[in-house]
Short mmCIF file of C-alpha atoms in Angstrom, two decimals:
data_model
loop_
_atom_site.label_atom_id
_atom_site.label_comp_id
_atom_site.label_asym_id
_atom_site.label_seq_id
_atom_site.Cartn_x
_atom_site.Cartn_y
_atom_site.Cartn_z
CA UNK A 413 104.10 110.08 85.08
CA UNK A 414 100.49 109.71 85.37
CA UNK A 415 99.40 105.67 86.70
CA UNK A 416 99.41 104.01 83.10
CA UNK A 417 97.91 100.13 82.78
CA UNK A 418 101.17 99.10 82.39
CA UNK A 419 102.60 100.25 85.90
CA UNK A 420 99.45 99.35 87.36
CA UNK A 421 99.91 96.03 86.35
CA UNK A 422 103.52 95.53 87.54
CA UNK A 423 102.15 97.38 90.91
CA UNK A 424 99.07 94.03 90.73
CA UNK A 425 101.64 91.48 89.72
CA UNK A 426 104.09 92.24 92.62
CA UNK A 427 101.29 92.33 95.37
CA UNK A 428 100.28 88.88 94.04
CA UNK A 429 103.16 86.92 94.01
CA UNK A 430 103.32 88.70 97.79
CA UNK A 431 99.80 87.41 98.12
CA UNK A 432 100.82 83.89 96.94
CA UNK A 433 103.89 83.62 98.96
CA UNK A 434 102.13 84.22 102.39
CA UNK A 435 99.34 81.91 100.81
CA UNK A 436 96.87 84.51 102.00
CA UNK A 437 93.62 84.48 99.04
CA UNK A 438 93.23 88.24 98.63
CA UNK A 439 91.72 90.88 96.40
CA UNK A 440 94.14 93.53 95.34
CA UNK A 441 93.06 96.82 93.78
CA UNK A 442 95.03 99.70 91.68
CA UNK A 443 93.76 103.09 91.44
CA UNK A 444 94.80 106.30 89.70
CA UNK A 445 95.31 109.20 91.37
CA UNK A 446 91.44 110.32 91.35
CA UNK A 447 90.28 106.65 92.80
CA UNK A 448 89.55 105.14 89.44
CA UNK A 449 90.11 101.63 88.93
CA UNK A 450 93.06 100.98 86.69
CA UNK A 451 93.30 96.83 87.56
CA UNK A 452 92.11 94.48 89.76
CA UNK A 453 92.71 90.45 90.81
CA UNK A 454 91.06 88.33 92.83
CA UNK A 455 92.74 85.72 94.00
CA UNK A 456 91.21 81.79 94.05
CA UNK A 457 88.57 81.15 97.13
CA UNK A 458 88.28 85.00 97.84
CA UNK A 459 84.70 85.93 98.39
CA UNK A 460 82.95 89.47 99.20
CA UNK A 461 86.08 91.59 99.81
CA UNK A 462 86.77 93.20 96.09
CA UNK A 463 84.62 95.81 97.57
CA UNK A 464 87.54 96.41 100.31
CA UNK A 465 90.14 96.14 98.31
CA UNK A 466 89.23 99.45 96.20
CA UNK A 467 87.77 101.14 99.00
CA UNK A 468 91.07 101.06 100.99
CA UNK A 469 92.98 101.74 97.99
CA UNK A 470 90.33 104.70 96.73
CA UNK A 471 91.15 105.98 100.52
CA UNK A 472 95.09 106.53 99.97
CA UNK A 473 94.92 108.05 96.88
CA UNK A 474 92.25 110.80 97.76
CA UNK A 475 93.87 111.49 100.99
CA UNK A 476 97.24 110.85 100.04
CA UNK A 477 98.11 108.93 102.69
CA UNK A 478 97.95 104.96 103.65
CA UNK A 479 94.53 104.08 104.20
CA UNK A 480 94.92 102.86 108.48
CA UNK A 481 96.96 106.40 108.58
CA UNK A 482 94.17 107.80 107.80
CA UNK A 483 91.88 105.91 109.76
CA UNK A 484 94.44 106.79 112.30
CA UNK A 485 93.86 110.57 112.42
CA UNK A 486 90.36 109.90 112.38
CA UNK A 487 90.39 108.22 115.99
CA UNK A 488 92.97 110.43 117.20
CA UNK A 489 91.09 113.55 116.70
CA UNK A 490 88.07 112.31 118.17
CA UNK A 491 86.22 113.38 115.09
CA UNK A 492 83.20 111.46 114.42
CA UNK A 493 83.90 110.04 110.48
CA UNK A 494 80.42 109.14 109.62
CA UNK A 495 80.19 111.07 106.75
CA UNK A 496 83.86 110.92 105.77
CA UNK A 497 83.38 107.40 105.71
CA UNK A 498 80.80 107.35 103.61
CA UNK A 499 81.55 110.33 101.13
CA UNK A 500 82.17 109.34 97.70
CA UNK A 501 80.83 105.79 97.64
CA UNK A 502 82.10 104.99 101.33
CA UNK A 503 86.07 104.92 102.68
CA UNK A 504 87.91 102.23 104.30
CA UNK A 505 90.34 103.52 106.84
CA UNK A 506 91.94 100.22 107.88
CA UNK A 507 94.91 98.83 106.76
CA UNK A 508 95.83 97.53 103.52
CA UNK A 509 95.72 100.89 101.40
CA UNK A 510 98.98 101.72 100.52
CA UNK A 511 99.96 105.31 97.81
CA UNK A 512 101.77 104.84 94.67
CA UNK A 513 104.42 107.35 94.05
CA UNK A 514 106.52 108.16 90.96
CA UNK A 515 110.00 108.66 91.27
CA UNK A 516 109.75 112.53 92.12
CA UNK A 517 107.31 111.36 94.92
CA UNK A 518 104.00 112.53 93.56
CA UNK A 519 100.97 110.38 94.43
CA UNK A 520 99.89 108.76 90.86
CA UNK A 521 97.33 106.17 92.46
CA UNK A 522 97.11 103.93 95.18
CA UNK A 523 96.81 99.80 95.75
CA UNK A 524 94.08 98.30 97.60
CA UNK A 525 94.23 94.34 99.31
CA UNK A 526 92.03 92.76 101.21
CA UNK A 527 91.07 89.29 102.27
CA UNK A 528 94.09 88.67 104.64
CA UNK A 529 94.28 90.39 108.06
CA UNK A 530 95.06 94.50 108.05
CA UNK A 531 98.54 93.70 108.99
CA UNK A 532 98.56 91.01 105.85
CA UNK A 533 96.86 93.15 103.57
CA UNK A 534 99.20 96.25 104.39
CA UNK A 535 102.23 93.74 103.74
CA UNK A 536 100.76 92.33 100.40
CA UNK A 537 99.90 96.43 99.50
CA UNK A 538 103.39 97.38 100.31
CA UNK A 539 104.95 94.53 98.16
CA UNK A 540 103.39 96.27 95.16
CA UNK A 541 104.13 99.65 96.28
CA UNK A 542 107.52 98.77 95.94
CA UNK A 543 107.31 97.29 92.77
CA UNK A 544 107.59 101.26 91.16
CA UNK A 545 109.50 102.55 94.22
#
């Protein structure tokens, strides 16, 4: 199962209610597999961070992995990221990027939030992650 509009949106809708519960005004991003925006939201009073949201969630899906994992074997290796970072219209490697998986565990697209703090954003992600789990 590829990332259709229809999972992507029950992947948005779950993150948001998430989003609502904590009260925490976020933008929350679903990509497919290659990083391509599928669906967005933006929650009320959220300014400047759409950006994040599909940066972090364009981060997962190309490295298969959360986005702050990723960020995480950056600063582990000591490698200097510059240019990771900033391949393919710039990476976010904090948290709040969270993989979508199908059922037989391949990586169909990834969920992006941002406006809350990482740990926030990872929760609200993670909500929507499950959503398909």
């Amino acid at each position: 199962m590829e990332l259709s509009y229809k999972t992507a949106e029950k992947v948005l809708q779950a993150a948001k209610e998430k989003a609502l519960s904590l009260n925490i005004p976020v933008s929350i991003a679903v990509v497919d597999a290659g990083g391509h925006l599928v669906a967005l939201a933006r929650l009320d009073i959220v300014y400047g961070v759409i950006d994040f949201a599909v940066k972090k969630a364009r981060t997962a899906a190309m490295f298969g992995v959360n986005s702050d994992v990723m960020g995480g074997i950056i600063s582990e290796t000591g490698m200097h990221g510059y240019g990771m970072l900033n391949s393919n219209h710039g990476l976010l490697t904090i948290a709040g990027g969270v993989v979508l998986q199908n059922a037989e565990g391949k990586i169909i697209g990834a969920i992006g939030s941002s406006g809350g703090t990482p740990e926030q954003d990872k929760e609200i992600a993670e909500a929507g992650a499950r959503a398909i789990a």
